[in-house]
Structures are given as structure tokens and as C-alpha cells.
């Protein structure tokens, strides 16, 4: 009895010294760009786990809107989300009308992601107007691409009912559906290059449709978080030239419920290994330490603010 009690006492005393803080980052489909980005961040955070006692793991999820809602209810500590959905959640507008997420906080705006309309070339879709009467996947509920595609629809005067079929497949299922001729095209808001579109363009003759014209111009005027950009040429089969479209930033977000220490550690792990981080995915090619602070539409978390100040970035 005595022996047991003292063993318990030793255990109780030694636990706090070794107890680790576990953090989970919500991402997107495994063939997208969020998932390897979460992996890249955790890899750097876990390198320091002996000193920091913070252990990072990554979860594949339904995307931006899911990540924000799941951070809100405390089941995720961090998540990656499109800057348009972060803006709406933080202000309680658009998709988050009446459902403002006040505790949502920014950590960093990592890389640009672009709304990409990937179609079967044989479906003959050459502009946004051509999707009427076609089978188009918008994205699963909870994905950011569904949210942004619907914003584009509203601006272009296109209704879901104008499509022959409005799909809600998950990101990882879209390339196969395109190859198997179950859909004519899909919208994906994603950082390039991405495995998802490589898979699609390697298995079927794909056309990435330019998203340009009056409705896109007015979207960019209306909303601070949209900007024009090209899907780079030469990264997908059949696309030697860039394709014009518009996009947002992929932002790492968290909430007030997450400790300053955890957020500080995440930011520090990335910034102090910035060159190795940049090598972990080609979508980070043009990012700089300064660009990490462009496109933040929720207030910075105090743990992130602390690091940026110390590093002289703010
Ligand atoms: N932007 C997409 C979304 O929020 C996810 C893109 C990715 O997984 O890389 O649904």
C-alpha cells in the first residue's frame, strides 16, 4: 500500500515537468496544398519538441470553413483557411453572417491560392459563362472553394440551378470524377502547383479555364481580399502558358483559447527555419518573411505578435 502510494506520488510529481502541449492543425484534402503545408509546419515545430514540449500533428479536413468552425468549438487549435473566409468569419459577414467568430486570430498569411476552374478539354468550357448547363463540382460543404465559387456565381448572375449538376465532392475525389467523365469541371481554390491538379492533368486532357471579365473585375473592386494572379504556366500538362484568374491568401489561423506559448513557438519554428520551410513546397516559391503579414483579415494572436515584434517584422 505504502509502496503504491509513493509510486503514485512520484508519478504525480514527475508528470508536470514532462507534460507536453499537443496542438493539431486542420488542413484540407490530402492531395491539396494545405495538407503538406500543415505537415511542413509540424515538422519544424516537432524538431524543437524536447525544448518546447509542444507536439504538433496535422489533420486532413474539409477545408477553410470547416477549419474555422472547428477552431471555434475548440476541437482544432490551428487551421489553414482562405483569407476571404477568415475575413467573413472575423467580421460576421458572407458565409458567416450572424455567426461571427470573435476569438478567431491570425498567425500568418502563408502563400497565395487561386480559384482554378479545371475542366475536361472536350467539354468545351472557355469562360465562366460557359459552365451553364454543365456538370460542375463546387466543393464539399465546409470547403473554401465552394464558398468562393458561390461568391463568383452571385457576381456573375449564375445560379446553381443553371448547372446541369452542381457537385459537392471532396477535393480528393475531384480528379477521378473528371477522369471518369462524371463531371465536366471543378472549382478548386488552391496553392500551385498541387498534386490534385497534376493527377487530373496526367489522367485526362484538361483545360484550366481563364477566370476573367466584368464580374471578376467587380469582385476585386468590392472585396479587399481578392487579387488577380495567374496560375503559372509549365506546371500542369497541356498548360505551357499562365492562365489568368484571381485568388486569396492561405492563412494560418488559431483562436484566443490557444496559449501564447504555442502560437509563439509555431511562428518562431517557421521563421527561424524560413529557408528550409520554403524548400518544403514549391507553392512557397515567392513568399518572404514580410509577405507573411500581407492578407491577414483577423487580428493577430498575441503569441504571434510577440514574435513578429521581437524579430523586427512589426
Ligand atoms: N482552399 C481550399 C479550401 O479551403 C483548400 C485547398 C487545399 O487544401 O490546399 O477548401
PDB file of C-alpha atoms and ligand atoms in Angstrom:
ATOM      1  CA  UNK A   1       0.000   0.000   0.000  1.00  0.00           C
ATOM      2  CA  UNK A   2       2.737   2.370   1.093  1.00  0.00           C
ATOM      3  CA  UNK A   3       4.819   1.418  -1.930  1.00  0.00           C
ATOM      4  CA  UNK A   4       1.900   2.086  -4.256  1.00  0.00           C
ATOM      5  CA  UNK A   5       1.217   5.455  -2.686  1.00  0.00           C
ATOM      6  CA  UNK A   6       4.784   6.600  -3.077  1.00  0.00           C
ATOM      7  CA  UNK A   7       4.872   5.374  -6.672  1.00  0.00           C
ATOM      8  CA  UNK A   8       1.757   7.425  -7.307  1.00  0.00           C
ATOM      9  CA  UNK A   9       3.364  10.411  -5.628  1.00  0.00           C
ATOM     10  CA  UNK A  10       6.467  10.126  -7.791  1.00  0.00           C
ATOM     11  CA  UNK A  11       4.298   9.839 -10.891  1.00  0.00           C
ATOM     12  CA  UNK A  12       2.241  12.863  -9.866  1.00  0.00           C
ATOM     13  CA  UNK A  13       5.344  14.926  -9.208  1.00  0.00           C
ATOM     14  CA  UNK A  14       7.075  13.967 -12.413  1.00  0.00           C
ATOM     15  CA  UNK A  15       4.117  14.466 -14.746  1.00  0.00           C
ATOM     16  CA  UNK A  16       4.056  18.274 -14.902  1.00  0.00           C
ATOM     17  CA  UNK A  17       7.749  18.508 -15.729  1.00  0.00           C
ATOM     18  CA  UNK A  18       7.314  16.322 -18.816  1.00  0.00           C
ATOM     19  CA  UNK A  19       3.762  17.110 -19.799  1.00  0.00           C
ATOM     20  CA  UNK A  20       3.557  18.199 -23.379  1.00  0.00           C
ATOM     21  CA  UNK A  21       1.117  20.515 -25.064  1.00  0.00           C
ATOM     22  CA  UNK A  22      -0.478  18.884 -28.103  1.00  0.00           C
ATOM     23  CA  UNK A  23      -1.534  21.054 -30.977  1.00  0.00           C
ATOM     24  CA  UNK A  24      -3.431  19.994 -34.082  1.00  0.00           C
ATOM     25  CA  UNK A  25      -3.545  21.837 -37.389  1.00  0.00           C
ATOM     26  CA  UNK A  26      -6.626  21.374 -39.589  1.00  0.00           C
ATOM     27  CA  UNK A  27      -5.849  21.400 -43.302  1.00  0.00           C
ATOM     28  CA  UNK A  28      -7.726  20.158 -46.394  1.00  0.00           C
ATOM     29  CA  UNK A  29      -7.755  17.133 -48.727  1.00  0.00           C
ATOM     30  CA  UNK A  30      -4.539  15.100 -48.765  1.00  0.00           C
ATOM     31  CA  UNK A  31      -3.751  15.913 -52.409  1.00  0.00           C
ATOM     32  CA  UNK A  32      -4.188  19.681 -51.902  1.00  0.00           C
ATOM     33  CA  UNK A  33      -1.646  22.228 -50.658  1.00  0.00           C
ATOM     34  CA  UNK A  34      -2.974  22.806 -47.110  1.00  0.00           C
ATOM     35  CA  UNK A  35      -2.209  19.242 -46.046  1.00  0.00           C
ATOM     36  CA  UNK A  36       1.500  19.257 -46.967  1.00  0.00           C
ATOM     37  CA  UNK A  37       1.701  22.780 -45.510  1.00  0.00           C
ATOM     38  CA  UNK A  38       0.380  21.561 -42.166  1.00  0.00           C
ATOM     39  CA  UNK A  39       2.919  18.752 -42.397  1.00  0.00           C
ATOM     40  CA  UNK A  40       5.750  21.194 -43.138  1.00  0.00           C
ATOM     41  CA  UNK A  41       4.815  23.358 -40.143  1.00  0.00           C
ATOM     42  CA  UNK A  42       4.539  20.397 -37.759  1.00  0.00           C
ATOM     43  CA  UNK A  43       7.873  19.065 -38.929  1.00  0.00           C
ATOM     44  CA  UNK A  44       9.596  22.285 -37.893  1.00  0.00           C
ATOM     45  CA  UNK A  45       7.643  22.589 -34.643  1.00  0.00           C
ATOM     46  CA  UNK A  46       8.387  18.973 -33.673  1.00  0.00           C
ATOM     47  CA  UNK A  47      12.111  19.435 -34.242  1.00  0.00           C
ATOM     48  CA  UNK A  48      12.121  21.584 -31.116  1.00  0.00           C
ATOM     49  CA  UNK A  49       9.723  19.474 -29.077  1.00  0.00           C
ATOM     50  CA  UNK A  50      12.342  18.491 -26.484  1.00  0.00           C
ATOM     51  CA  UNK A  51      12.845  22.120 -25.535  1.00  0.00           C
ATOM     52  CA  UNK A  52       9.369  23.469 -26.130  1.00  0.00           C
ATOM     53  CA  UNK A  53       7.281  20.451 -25.019  1.00  0.00           C
ATOM     54  CA  UNK A  54       4.918  21.233 -27.854  1.00  0.00           C
ATOM     55  CA  UNK A  55       3.894  18.424 -30.167  1.00  0.00           C
ATOM     56  CA  UNK A  56       2.232  19.165 -33.427  1.00  0.00           C
ATOM     57  CA  UNK A  57       0.009  16.929 -35.532  1.00  0.00           C
ATOM     58  CA  UNK A  58      -1.864  17.505 -38.726  1.00  0.00           C
ATOM     59  CA  UNK A  59      -5.369  16.506 -39.755  1.00  0.00           C
ATOM     60  CA  UNK A  60      -6.912  16.223 -43.215  1.00  0.00           C
ATOM     61  CA  UNK A  61     -10.261  18.063 -43.200  1.00  0.00           C
ATOM     62  CA  UNK A  62     -12.973  19.509 -45.442  1.00  0.00           C
ATOM     63  CA  UNK A  63     -11.162  22.864 -45.782  1.00  0.00           C
ATOM     64  CA  UNK A  64     -11.428  26.524 -44.727  1.00  0.00           C
ATOM     65  CA  UNK A  65     -14.957  26.834 -43.398  1.00  0.00           C
ATOM     66  CA  UNK A  66     -14.742  23.516 -41.573  1.00  0.00           C
ATOM     67  CA  UNK A  67     -11.403  24.535 -40.027  1.00  0.00           C
ATOM     68  CA  UNK A  68     -12.721  27.867 -38.750  1.00  0.00           C
ATOM     69  CA  UNK A  69     -15.851  26.286 -37.256  1.00  0.00           C
ATOM     70  CA  UNK A  70     -13.821  23.523 -35.640  1.00  0.00           C
ATOM     71  CA  UNK A  71     -11.333  26.001 -34.157  1.00  0.00           C
ATOM     72  CA  UNK A  72     -14.342  27.896 -32.836  1.00  0.00           C
ATOM     73  CA  UNK A  73     -15.632  24.879 -30.939  1.00  0.00           C
ATOM     74  CA  UNK A  74     -12.168  24.045 -29.621  1.00  0.00           C
ATOM     75  CA  UNK A  75     -11.618  20.744 -31.449  1.00  0.00           C
ATOM     76  CA  UNK A  76      -8.767  22.168 -33.519  1.00  0.00           C
ATOM     77  CA  UNK A  77      -6.056  24.514 -32.243  1.00  0.00           C
ATOM     78  CA  UNK A  78      -4.882  25.791 -35.609  1.00  0.00           C
ATOM     79  CA  UNK A  79      -6.150  25.604 -39.143  1.00  0.00           C
ATOM     80  CA  UNK A  80      -5.380  26.865 -42.600  1.00  0.00           C
ATOM     81  CA  UNK A  81      -8.098  28.918 -44.232  1.00  0.00           C
ATOM     82  CA  UNK A  82      -8.650  31.202 -47.195  1.00  0.00           C
ATOM     83  CA  UNK A  83      -8.363  34.912 -46.377  1.00  0.00           C
ATOM     84  CA  UNK A  84     -11.881  35.556 -47.754  1.00  0.00           C
ATOM     85  CA  UNK A  85     -13.434  33.090 -45.303  1.00  0.00           C
ATOM     86  CA  UNK A  86     -11.221  34.374 -42.468  1.00  0.00           C
ATOM     87  CA  UNK A  87     -12.423  37.910 -43.202  1.00  0.00           C
ATOM     88  CA  UNK A  88     -16.073  36.861 -43.246  1.00  0.00           C
ATOM     89  CA  UNK A  89     -15.757  34.815 -40.041  1.00  0.00           C
ATOM     90  CA  UNK A  90     -13.924  37.591 -38.255  1.00  0.00           C
ATOM     91  CA  UNK A  91     -16.489  40.230 -39.273  1.00  0.00           C
ATOM     92  CA  UNK A  92     -19.611  38.044 -39.285  1.00  0.00           C
ATOM     93  CA  UNK A  93     -20.407  38.599 -42.958  1.00  0.00           C
ATOM     94  CA  UNK A  94     -20.974  36.425 -46.051  1.00  0.00           C
ATOM     95  CA  UNK A  95     -20.823  32.732 -45.223  1.00  0.00           C
ATOM     96  CA  UNK A  96     -20.558  33.693 -41.516  1.00  0.00           C
ATOM     97  CA  UNK A  97     -23.395  36.218 -41.445  1.00  0.00           C
ATOM     98  CA  UNK A  98     -24.768  36.243 -37.895  1.00  0.00           C
ATOM     99  CA  UNK A  99     -22.068  33.736 -36.891  1.00  0.00           C
ATOM    100  CA  UNK A 100     -19.113  35.994 -36.150  1.00  0.00           C
ATOM    101  CA  UNK A 101     -16.087  34.150 -34.735  1.00  0.00           C
ATOM    102  CA  UNK A 102     -14.645  36.841 -32.479  1.00  0.00           C
ATOM    103  CA  UNK A 103     -11.971  34.625 -30.999  1.00  0.00           C
ATOM    104  CA  UNK A 104     -10.517  33.759 -34.424  1.00  0.00           C
ATOM    105  CA  UNK A 105      -6.943  35.076 -34.674  1.00  0.00           C
ATOM    106  CA  UNK A 106      -4.332  35.232 -37.424  1.00  0.00           C
ATOM    107  CA  UNK A 107      -0.923  33.640 -37.186  1.00  0.00           C
ATOM    108  CA  UNK A 108       0.472  34.231 -40.686  1.00  0.00           C
ATOM    109  CA  UNK A 109      -0.637  34.562 -44.315  1.00  0.00           C
ATOM    110  CA  UNK A 110       1.439  31.831 -45.888  1.00  0.00           C
ATOM    111  CA  UNK A 111       1.096  31.715 -49.697  1.00  0.00           C
ATOM    112  CA  UNK A 112      -1.351  32.759 -52.438  1.00  0.00           C
ATOM    113  CA  UNK A 113      -4.052  30.378 -53.595  1.00  0.00           C
ATOM    114  CA  UNK A 114      -6.017  30.845 -56.773  1.00  0.00           C
ATOM    115  CA  UNK A 115      -9.533  29.926 -57.811  1.00  0.00           C
ATOM    116  CA  UNK A 116      -8.912  27.342 -60.501  1.00  0.00           C
ATOM    117  CA  UNK A 117     -11.545  26.004 -62.873  1.00  0.00           C
ATOM    118  CA  UNK A 118     -10.229  22.630 -64.033  1.00  0.00           C
ATOM    119  CA  UNK A 119     -12.276  21.163 -66.910  1.00  0.00           C
ATOM    120  CA  UNK A 120     -12.224  18.334 -69.448  1.00  0.00           C
ATOM    121  CA  UNK A 121     -10.982  19.930 -72.652  1.00  0.00           C
ATOM    122  CA  UNK A 122     -13.685  18.029 -74.559  1.00  0.00           C
ATOM    123  CA  UNK A 123     -16.390  19.801 -72.511  1.00  0.00           C
ATOM    124  CA  UNK A 124     -15.538  22.997 -74.365  1.00  0.00           C
ATOM    125  CA  UNK A 125     -15.751  25.427 -71.463  1.00  0.00           C
ATOM    126  CA  UNK A 126     -13.867  28.599 -72.294  1.00  0.00           C
ATOM    127  CA  UNK A 127     -15.213  31.140 -69.812  1.00  0.00           C
ATOM    128  CA  UNK A 128     -17.253  31.311 -66.610  1.00  0.00           C
ATOM    129  CA  UNK A 129     -20.437  31.852 -68.659  1.00  0.00           C
ATOM    130  CA  UNK A 130     -19.879  28.503 -70.428  1.00  0.00           C
ATOM    131  CA  UNK A 131     -20.454  26.464 -67.261  1.00  0.00           C
ATOM    132  CA  UNK A 132     -24.223  26.872 -67.613  1.00  0.00           C
ATOM    133  CA  UNK A 133     -25.750  23.503 -68.496  1.00  0.00           C
ATOM    134  CA  UNK A 134     -22.570  21.638 -67.433  1.00  0.00           C
ATOM    135  CA  UNK A 135     -21.739  19.258 -64.592  1.00  0.00           C
ATOM    136  CA  UNK A 136     -19.523  21.272 -62.270  1.00  0.00           C
ATOM    137  CA  UNK A 137     -18.163  20.404 -58.833  1.00  0.00           C
ATOM    138  CA  UNK A 138     -18.154  23.385 -56.459  1.00  0.00           C
ATOM    139  CA  UNK A 139     -16.735  21.570 -53.453  1.00  0.00           C
ATOM    140  CA  UNK A 140     -17.891  19.855 -50.277  1.00  0.00           C
ATOM    141  CA  UNK A 141     -19.811  21.938 -47.733  1.00  0.00           C
ATOM    142  CA  UNK A 142     -17.097  23.289 -45.449  1.00  0.00           C
ATOM    143  CA  UNK A 143     -14.644  23.870 -48.256  1.00  0.00           C
ATOM    144  CA  UNK A 144     -13.431  27.333 -49.085  1.00  0.00           C
ATOM    145  CA  UNK A 145     -13.674  26.674 -52.811  1.00  0.00           C
ATOM    146  CA  UNK A 146     -17.420  26.120 -52.532  1.00  0.00           C
ATOM    147  CA  UNK A 147     -17.747  29.419 -50.638  1.00  0.00           C
ATOM    148  CA  UNK A 148     -15.702  31.401 -53.172  1.00  0.00           C
ATOM    149  CA  UNK A 149     -17.294  29.737 -56.208  1.00  0.00           C
ATOM    150  CA  UNK A 150     -20.705  30.784 -54.865  1.00  0.00           C
ATOM    151  CA  UNK A 151     -19.448  34.353 -54.397  1.00  0.00           C
ATOM    152  CA  UNK A 152     -18.321  34.317 -58.020  1.00  0.00           C
ATOM    153  CA  UNK A 153     -21.681  32.877 -59.086  1.00  0.00           C
ATOM    154  CA  UNK A 154     -23.557  35.671 -57.290  1.00  0.00           C
ATOM    155  CA  UNK A 155     -21.414  38.301 -59.005  1.00  0.00           C
ATOM    156  CA  UNK A 156     -21.751  36.642 -62.409  1.00  0.00           C
ATOM    157  CA  UNK A 157     -25.532  36.167 -62.186  1.00  0.00           C
ATOM    158  CA  UNK A 158     -25.133  32.381 -62.308  1.00  0.00           C
ATOM    159  CA  UNK A 159     -27.354  30.183 -60.164  1.00  0.00           C
ATOM    160  CA  UNK A 160     -26.638  26.614 -59.074  1.00  0.00           C
ATOM    161  CA  UNK A 161     -29.804  25.668 -60.961  1.00  0.00           C
ATOM    162  CA  UNK A 162     -28.188  26.928 -64.199  1.00  0.00           C
ATOM    163  CA  UNK A 163     -25.828  23.958 -63.982  1.00  0.00           C
ATOM    164  CA  UNK A 164     -26.779  20.510 -65.172  1.00  0.00           C
ATOM    165  CA  UNK A 165     -25.283  19.234 -61.922  1.00  0.00           C
ATOM    166  CA  UNK A 166     -23.701  21.140 -59.017  1.00  0.00           C
ATOM    167  CA  UNK A 167     -21.351  18.706 -57.303  1.00  0.00           C
ATOM    168  CA  UNK A 168     -20.298  18.615 -53.655  1.00  0.00           C
ATOM    169  CA  UNK A 169     -17.476  16.078 -53.937  1.00  0.00           C
ATOM    170  CA  UNK A 170     -14.485  16.431 -51.654  1.00  0.00           C
ATOM    171  CA  UNK A 171     -11.264  17.800 -53.116  1.00  0.00           C
ATOM    172  CA  UNK A 172      -9.514  14.431 -53.202  1.00  0.00           C
ATOM    173  CA  UNK A 173     -12.372  12.931 -55.234  1.00  0.00           C
ATOM    174  CA  UNK A 174     -12.488  15.618 -57.933  1.00  0.00           C
ATOM    175  CA  UNK A 175      -9.683  14.434 -60.263  1.00  0.00           C
ATOM    176  CA  UNK A 176     -11.111  10.900 -60.566  1.00  0.00           C
ATOM    177  CA  UNK A 177     -14.615  12.237 -61.194  1.00  0.00           C
ATOM    178  CA  UNK A 178     -13.187  14.378 -64.007  1.00  0.00           C
ATOM    179  CA  UNK A 179     -11.250  11.466 -65.491  1.00  0.00           C
ATOM    180  CA  UNK A 180     -14.274   9.152 -65.302  1.00  0.00           C
ATOM    181  CA  UNK A 181     -16.413  11.767 -67.072  1.00  0.00           C
ATOM    182  CA  UNK A 182     -18.763  12.147 -64.128  1.00  0.00           C
ATOM    183  CA  UNK A 183     -18.213  15.908 -64.163  1.00  0.00           C
ATOM    184  CA  UNK A 184     -17.152  18.451 -66.809  1.00  0.00           C
ATOM    185  CA  UNK A 185     -15.123  20.505 -64.396  1.00  0.00           C
ATOM    186  CA  UNK A 186     -14.358  21.519 -60.844  1.00  0.00           C
ATOM    187  CA  UNK A 187     -13.501  24.625 -58.908  1.00  0.00           C
ATOM    188  CA  UNK A 188     -10.526  24.424 -56.599  1.00  0.00           C
ATOM    189  CA  UNK A 189      -9.096  27.299 -54.602  1.00  0.00           C
ATOM    190  CA  UNK A 190      -5.565  26.110 -54.095  1.00  0.00           C
ATOM    191  CA  UNK A 191      -1.850  26.967 -53.975  1.00  0.00           C
ATOM    192  CA  UNK A 192       0.057  25.886 -57.095  1.00  0.00           C
ATOM    193  CA  UNK A 193       1.493  23.501 -58.045  1.00  0.00           C
ATOM    194  CA  UNK A 194      -0.763  20.988 -56.348  1.00  0.00           C
ATOM    195  CA  UNK A 195      -0.812  17.185 -56.599  1.00  0.00           C
ATOM    196  CA  UNK A 196      -4.582  17.267 -57.123  1.00  0.00           C
ATOM    197  CA  UNK A 197      -4.420  19.095 -60.472  1.00  0.00           C
ATOM    198  CA  UNK A 198      -1.272  17.219 -61.519  1.00  0.00           C
ATOM    199  CA  UNK A 199      -3.225  13.990 -61.041  1.00  0.00           C
ATOM    200  CA  UNK A 200      -6.131  15.333 -63.085  1.00  0.00           C
ATOM    201  CA  UNK A 201      -3.990  16.629 -65.944  1.00  0.00           C
ATOM    202  CA  UNK A 202      -1.981  13.401 -66.087  1.00  0.00           C
ATOM    203  CA  UNK A 203      -5.082  11.252 -66.484  1.00  0.00           C
ATOM    204  CA  UNK A 204      -7.331  13.266 -68.819  1.00  0.00           C
ATOM    205  CA  UNK A 205      -6.882  16.138 -71.288  1.00  0.00           C
ATOM    206  CA  UNK A 206      -7.525  19.104 -69.007  1.00  0.00           C
ATOM    207  CA  UNK A 207      -8.213  22.746 -69.742  1.00  0.00           C
ATOM    208  CA  UNK A 208      -7.744  25.305 -66.987  1.00  0.00           C
ATOM    209  CA  UNK A 209     -10.275  27.991 -67.876  1.00  0.00           C
ATOM    210  CA  UNK A 210      -9.302  31.680 -67.530  1.00  0.00           C
ATOM    211  CA  UNK A 211     -11.491  33.452 -64.962  1.00  0.00           C
ATOM    212  CA  UNK A 212     -11.614  36.996 -66.274  1.00  0.00           C
ATOM    213  CA  UNK A 213     -14.178  39.605 -67.261  1.00  0.00           C
ATOM    214  CA  UNK A 214     -16.524  42.158 -65.722  1.00  0.00           C
ATOM    215  CA  UNK A 215     -17.729  40.002 -62.809  1.00  0.00           C
ATOM    216  CA  UNK A 216     -14.186  39.251 -61.685  1.00  0.00           C
ATOM    217  CA  UNK A 217     -13.203  42.916 -62.026  1.00  0.00           C
ATOM    218  CA  UNK A 218     -16.107  43.941 -59.836  1.00  0.00           C
ATOM    219  CA  UNK A 219     -15.336  41.228 -57.243  1.00  0.00           C
ATOM    220  CA  UNK A 220     -11.830  42.583 -56.907  1.00  0.00           C
ATOM    221  CA  UNK A 221     -13.121  46.141 -56.539  1.00  0.00           C
ATOM    222  CA  UNK A 222     -15.709  45.140 -53.972  1.00  0.00           C
ATOM    223  CA  UNK A 223     -13.719  42.874 -51.687  1.00  0.00           C
ATOM    224  CA  UNK A 224     -10.329  43.707 -50.153  1.00  0.00           C
ATOM    225  CA  UNK A 225      -9.177  40.096 -50.009  1.00  0.00           C
ATOM    226  CA  UNK A 226      -9.317  39.216 -53.731  1.00  0.00           C
ATOM    227  CA  UNK A 227      -6.445  39.886 -56.136  1.00  0.00           C
ATOM    228  CA  UNK A 228      -5.733  38.949 -59.742  1.00  0.00           C
ATOM    229  CA  UNK A 229      -2.997  36.413 -60.466  1.00  0.00           C
ATOM    230  CA  UNK A 230      -2.032  33.744 -62.999  1.00  0.00           C
ATOM    231  CA  UNK A 231      -1.928  30.003 -62.485  1.00  0.00           C
ATOM    232  CA  UNK A 232       1.729  29.608 -63.535  1.00  0.00           C
ATOM    233  CA  UNK A 233       2.475  28.021 -66.895  1.00  0.00           C
ATOM    234  CA  UNK A 234       4.582  24.898 -67.224  1.00  0.00           C
ATOM    235  CA  UNK A 235       3.437  23.108 -64.091  1.00  0.00           C
ATOM    236  CA  UNK A 236       0.452  21.148 -65.431  1.00  0.00           C
ATOM    237  CA  UNK A 237       0.388  19.019 -68.555  1.00  0.00           C
ATOM    238  CA  UNK A 238      -1.033  20.932 -71.527  1.00  0.00           C
ATOM    239  CA  UNK A 239      -0.517  24.366 -69.900  1.00  0.00           C
ATOM    240  CA  UNK A 240       2.733  25.910 -71.056  1.00  0.00           C
ATOM    241  CA  UNK A 241       1.391  29.450 -70.504  1.00  0.00           C
ATOM    242  CA  UNK A 242      -0.030  31.093 -67.390  1.00  0.00           C
ATOM    243  CA  UNK A 243      -3.829  31.226 -67.002  1.00  0.00           C
ATOM    244  CA  UNK A 244      -5.351  34.409 -65.556  1.00  0.00           C
ATOM    245  CA  UNK A 245      -7.666  34.156 -62.565  1.00  0.00           C
ATOM    246  CA  UNK A 246      -7.991  35.640 -59.074  1.00  0.00           C
ATOM    247  CA  UNK A 247      -7.218  34.450 -55.587  1.00  0.00           C
ATOM    248  CA  UNK A 248      -6.666  34.958 -51.883  1.00  0.00           C
ATOM    249  CA  UNK A 249      -4.042  34.051 -49.304  1.00  0.00           C
ATOM    250  CA  UNK A 250      -3.863  30.769 -47.410  1.00  0.00           C
ATOM    251  CA  UNK A 251      -3.769  31.927 -43.784  1.00  0.00           C
ATOM    252  CA  UNK A 252      -2.762  30.022 -40.677  1.00  0.00           C
ATOM    253  CA  UNK A 253      -5.363  30.840 -38.015  1.00  0.00           C
ATOM    254  CA  UNK A 254      -5.970  29.967 -34.389  1.00  0.00           C
ATOM    255  CA  UNK A 255      -8.097  31.243 -31.507  1.00  0.00           C
ATOM    256  CA  UNK A 256      -7.823  33.111 -28.232  1.00  0.00           C
ATOM    257  CA  UNK A 257      -8.168  29.749 -26.479  1.00  0.00           C
ATOM    258  CA  UNK A 258      -4.719  28.654 -27.685  1.00  0.00           C
ATOM    259  CA  UNK A 259      -1.767  29.624 -25.497  1.00  0.00           C
ATOM    260  CA  UNK A 260       0.617  32.438 -26.407  1.00  0.00           C
ATOM    261  CA  UNK A 261       3.435  29.946 -25.962  1.00  0.00           C
ATOM    262  CA  UNK A 262       2.060  27.525 -28.542  1.00  0.00           C
ATOM    263  CA  UNK A 263       1.428  30.249 -31.107  1.00  0.00           C
ATOM    264  CA  UNK A 264       4.800  31.889 -30.443  1.00  0.00           C
ATOM    265  CA  UNK A 265       6.517  28.513 -30.875  1.00  0.00           C
ATOM    266  CA  UNK A 266       4.782  27.844 -34.190  1.00  0.00           C
ATOM    267  CA  UNK A 267       5.742  31.250 -35.601  1.00  0.00           C
ATOM    268  CA  UNK A 268       9.284  31.019 -34.314  1.00  0.00           C
ATOM    269  CA  UNK A 269       9.761  27.487 -35.681  1.00  0.00           C
ATOM    270  CA  UNK A 270       8.786  28.649 -39.161  1.00  0.00           C
ATOM    271  CA  UNK A 271      10.617  31.977 -39.191  1.00  0.00           C
ATOM    272  CA  UNK A 272      13.858  30.723 -37.736  1.00  0.00           C
ATOM    273  CA  UNK A 273      13.971  27.974 -40.347  1.00  0.00           C
ATOM    274  CA  UNK A 274      12.485  30.046 -43.120  1.00  0.00           C
ATOM    275  CA  UNK A 275      14.809  28.831 -45.887  1.00  0.00           C
ATOM    276  CA  UNK A 276      14.190  25.178 -45.063  1.00  0.00           C
ATOM    277  CA  UNK A 277      10.467  25.894 -44.782  1.00  0.00           C
ATOM    278  CA  UNK A 278      10.437  27.467 -48.253  1.00  0.00           C
ATOM    279  CA  UNK A 279      12.024  24.349 -49.714  1.00  0.00           C
ATOM    280  CA  UNK A 280       9.250  22.123 -48.360  1.00  0.00           C
ATOM    281  CA  UNK A 281       6.700  23.041 -51.076  1.00  0.00           C
ATOM    282  CA  UNK A 282       7.018  24.786 -54.457  1.00  0.00           C
ATOM    283  CA  UNK A 283       3.909  26.897 -53.669  1.00  0.00           C
ATOM    284  CA  UNK A 284       6.124  28.889 -51.271  1.00  0.00           C
ATOM    285  CA  UNK A 285       8.498  29.946 -54.047  1.00  0.00           C
ATOM    286  CA  UNK A 286       7.804  33.690 -53.890  1.00  0.00           C
ATOM    287  CA  UNK A 287       6.974  34.168 -50.230  1.00  0.00           C
ATOM    288  CA  UNK A 288       9.072  36.361 -47.945  1.00  0.00           C
ATOM    289  CA  UNK A 289       9.063  36.973 -44.205  1.00  0.00           C
ATOM    290  CA  UNK A 290       7.293  40.262 -44.908  1.00  0.00           C
ATOM    291  CA  UNK A 291       4.653  38.689 -47.165  1.00  0.00           C
ATOM    292  CA  UNK A 292       3.575  36.539 -44.209  1.00  0.00           C
ATOM    293  CA  UNK A 293       1.953  39.664 -42.809  1.00  0.00           C
ATOM    294  CA  UNK A 294       0.047  40.614 -46.003  1.00  0.00           C
ATOM    295  CA  UNK A 295      -3.541  39.439 -46.257  1.00  0.00           C
ATOM    296  CA  UNK A 296      -4.353  38.966 -42.570  1.00  0.00           C
ATOM    297  CA  UNK A 297      -8.021  39.662 -42.074  1.00  0.00           C
ATOM    298  CA  UNK A 298      -8.429  38.619 -38.436  1.00  0.00           C
ATOM    299  CA  UNK A 299      -6.389  40.325 -35.663  1.00  0.00           C
ATOM    300  CA  UNK A 300      -3.007  38.772 -34.860  1.00  0.00           C
ATOM    301  CA  UNK A 301      -2.831  36.367 -31.931  1.00  0.00           C
ATOM    302  CA  UNK A 302      -0.730  37.886 -29.086  1.00  0.00           C
ATOM    303  CA  UNK A 303       1.755  34.986 -29.286  1.00  0.00           C
ATOM    304  CA  UNK A 304       2.386  35.741 -32.961  1.00  0.00           C
ATOM    305  CA  UNK A 305       2.552  39.480 -32.326  1.00  0.00           C
ATOM    306  CA  UNK A 306       5.227  38.896 -29.699  1.00  0.00           C
ATOM    307  CA  UNK A 307       7.444  37.005 -32.115  1.00  0.00           C
ATOM    308  CA  UNK A 308       6.993  39.453 -35.013  1.00  0.00           C
ATOM    309  CA  UNK A 309       7.919  42.355 -32.716  1.00  0.00           C
ATOM    310  CA  UNK A 310      10.997  40.592 -31.395  1.00  0.00           C
ATOM    311  CA  UNK A 311      12.058  39.744 -34.947  1.00  0.00           C
ATOM    312  CA  UNK A 312      11.632  43.370 -36.023  1.00  0.00           C
ATOM    313  CA  UNK A 313       8.971  42.474 -38.581  1.00  0.00           C
ATOM    314  CA  UNK A 314       6.385  44.760 -36.971  1.00  0.00           C
TER     315      UNK A 314
HETATM  316  N1  LIG B   1      -8.746  26.371 -50.270  1.00  0.00           N
HETATM  317  C1  LIG B   1      -9.321  25.066 -50.111  1.00  0.00           C
HETATM  318  C2  LIG B   1     -10.434  25.123 -49.088  1.00  0.00           C
HETATM  319  O1  LIG B   1     -10.429  25.908 -48.197  1.00  0.00           O
HETATM  320  C3  LIG B   1      -8.302  24.016 -49.681  1.00  0.00           C
HETATM  321  C4  LIG B   1      -7.068  23.989 -50.529  1.00  0.00           C
HETATM  322  C5  LIG B   1      -6.021  22.988 -50.100  1.00  0.00           C
HETATM  323  O2  LIG B   1      -6.366  22.008 -49.443  1.00  0.00           O
HETATM  324  O3  LIG B   1      -4.860  23.215 -50.422  1.00  0.00           O
HETATM  325  O4  LIG B   1     -11.328  24.329 -49.159  1.00  0.00           O
END
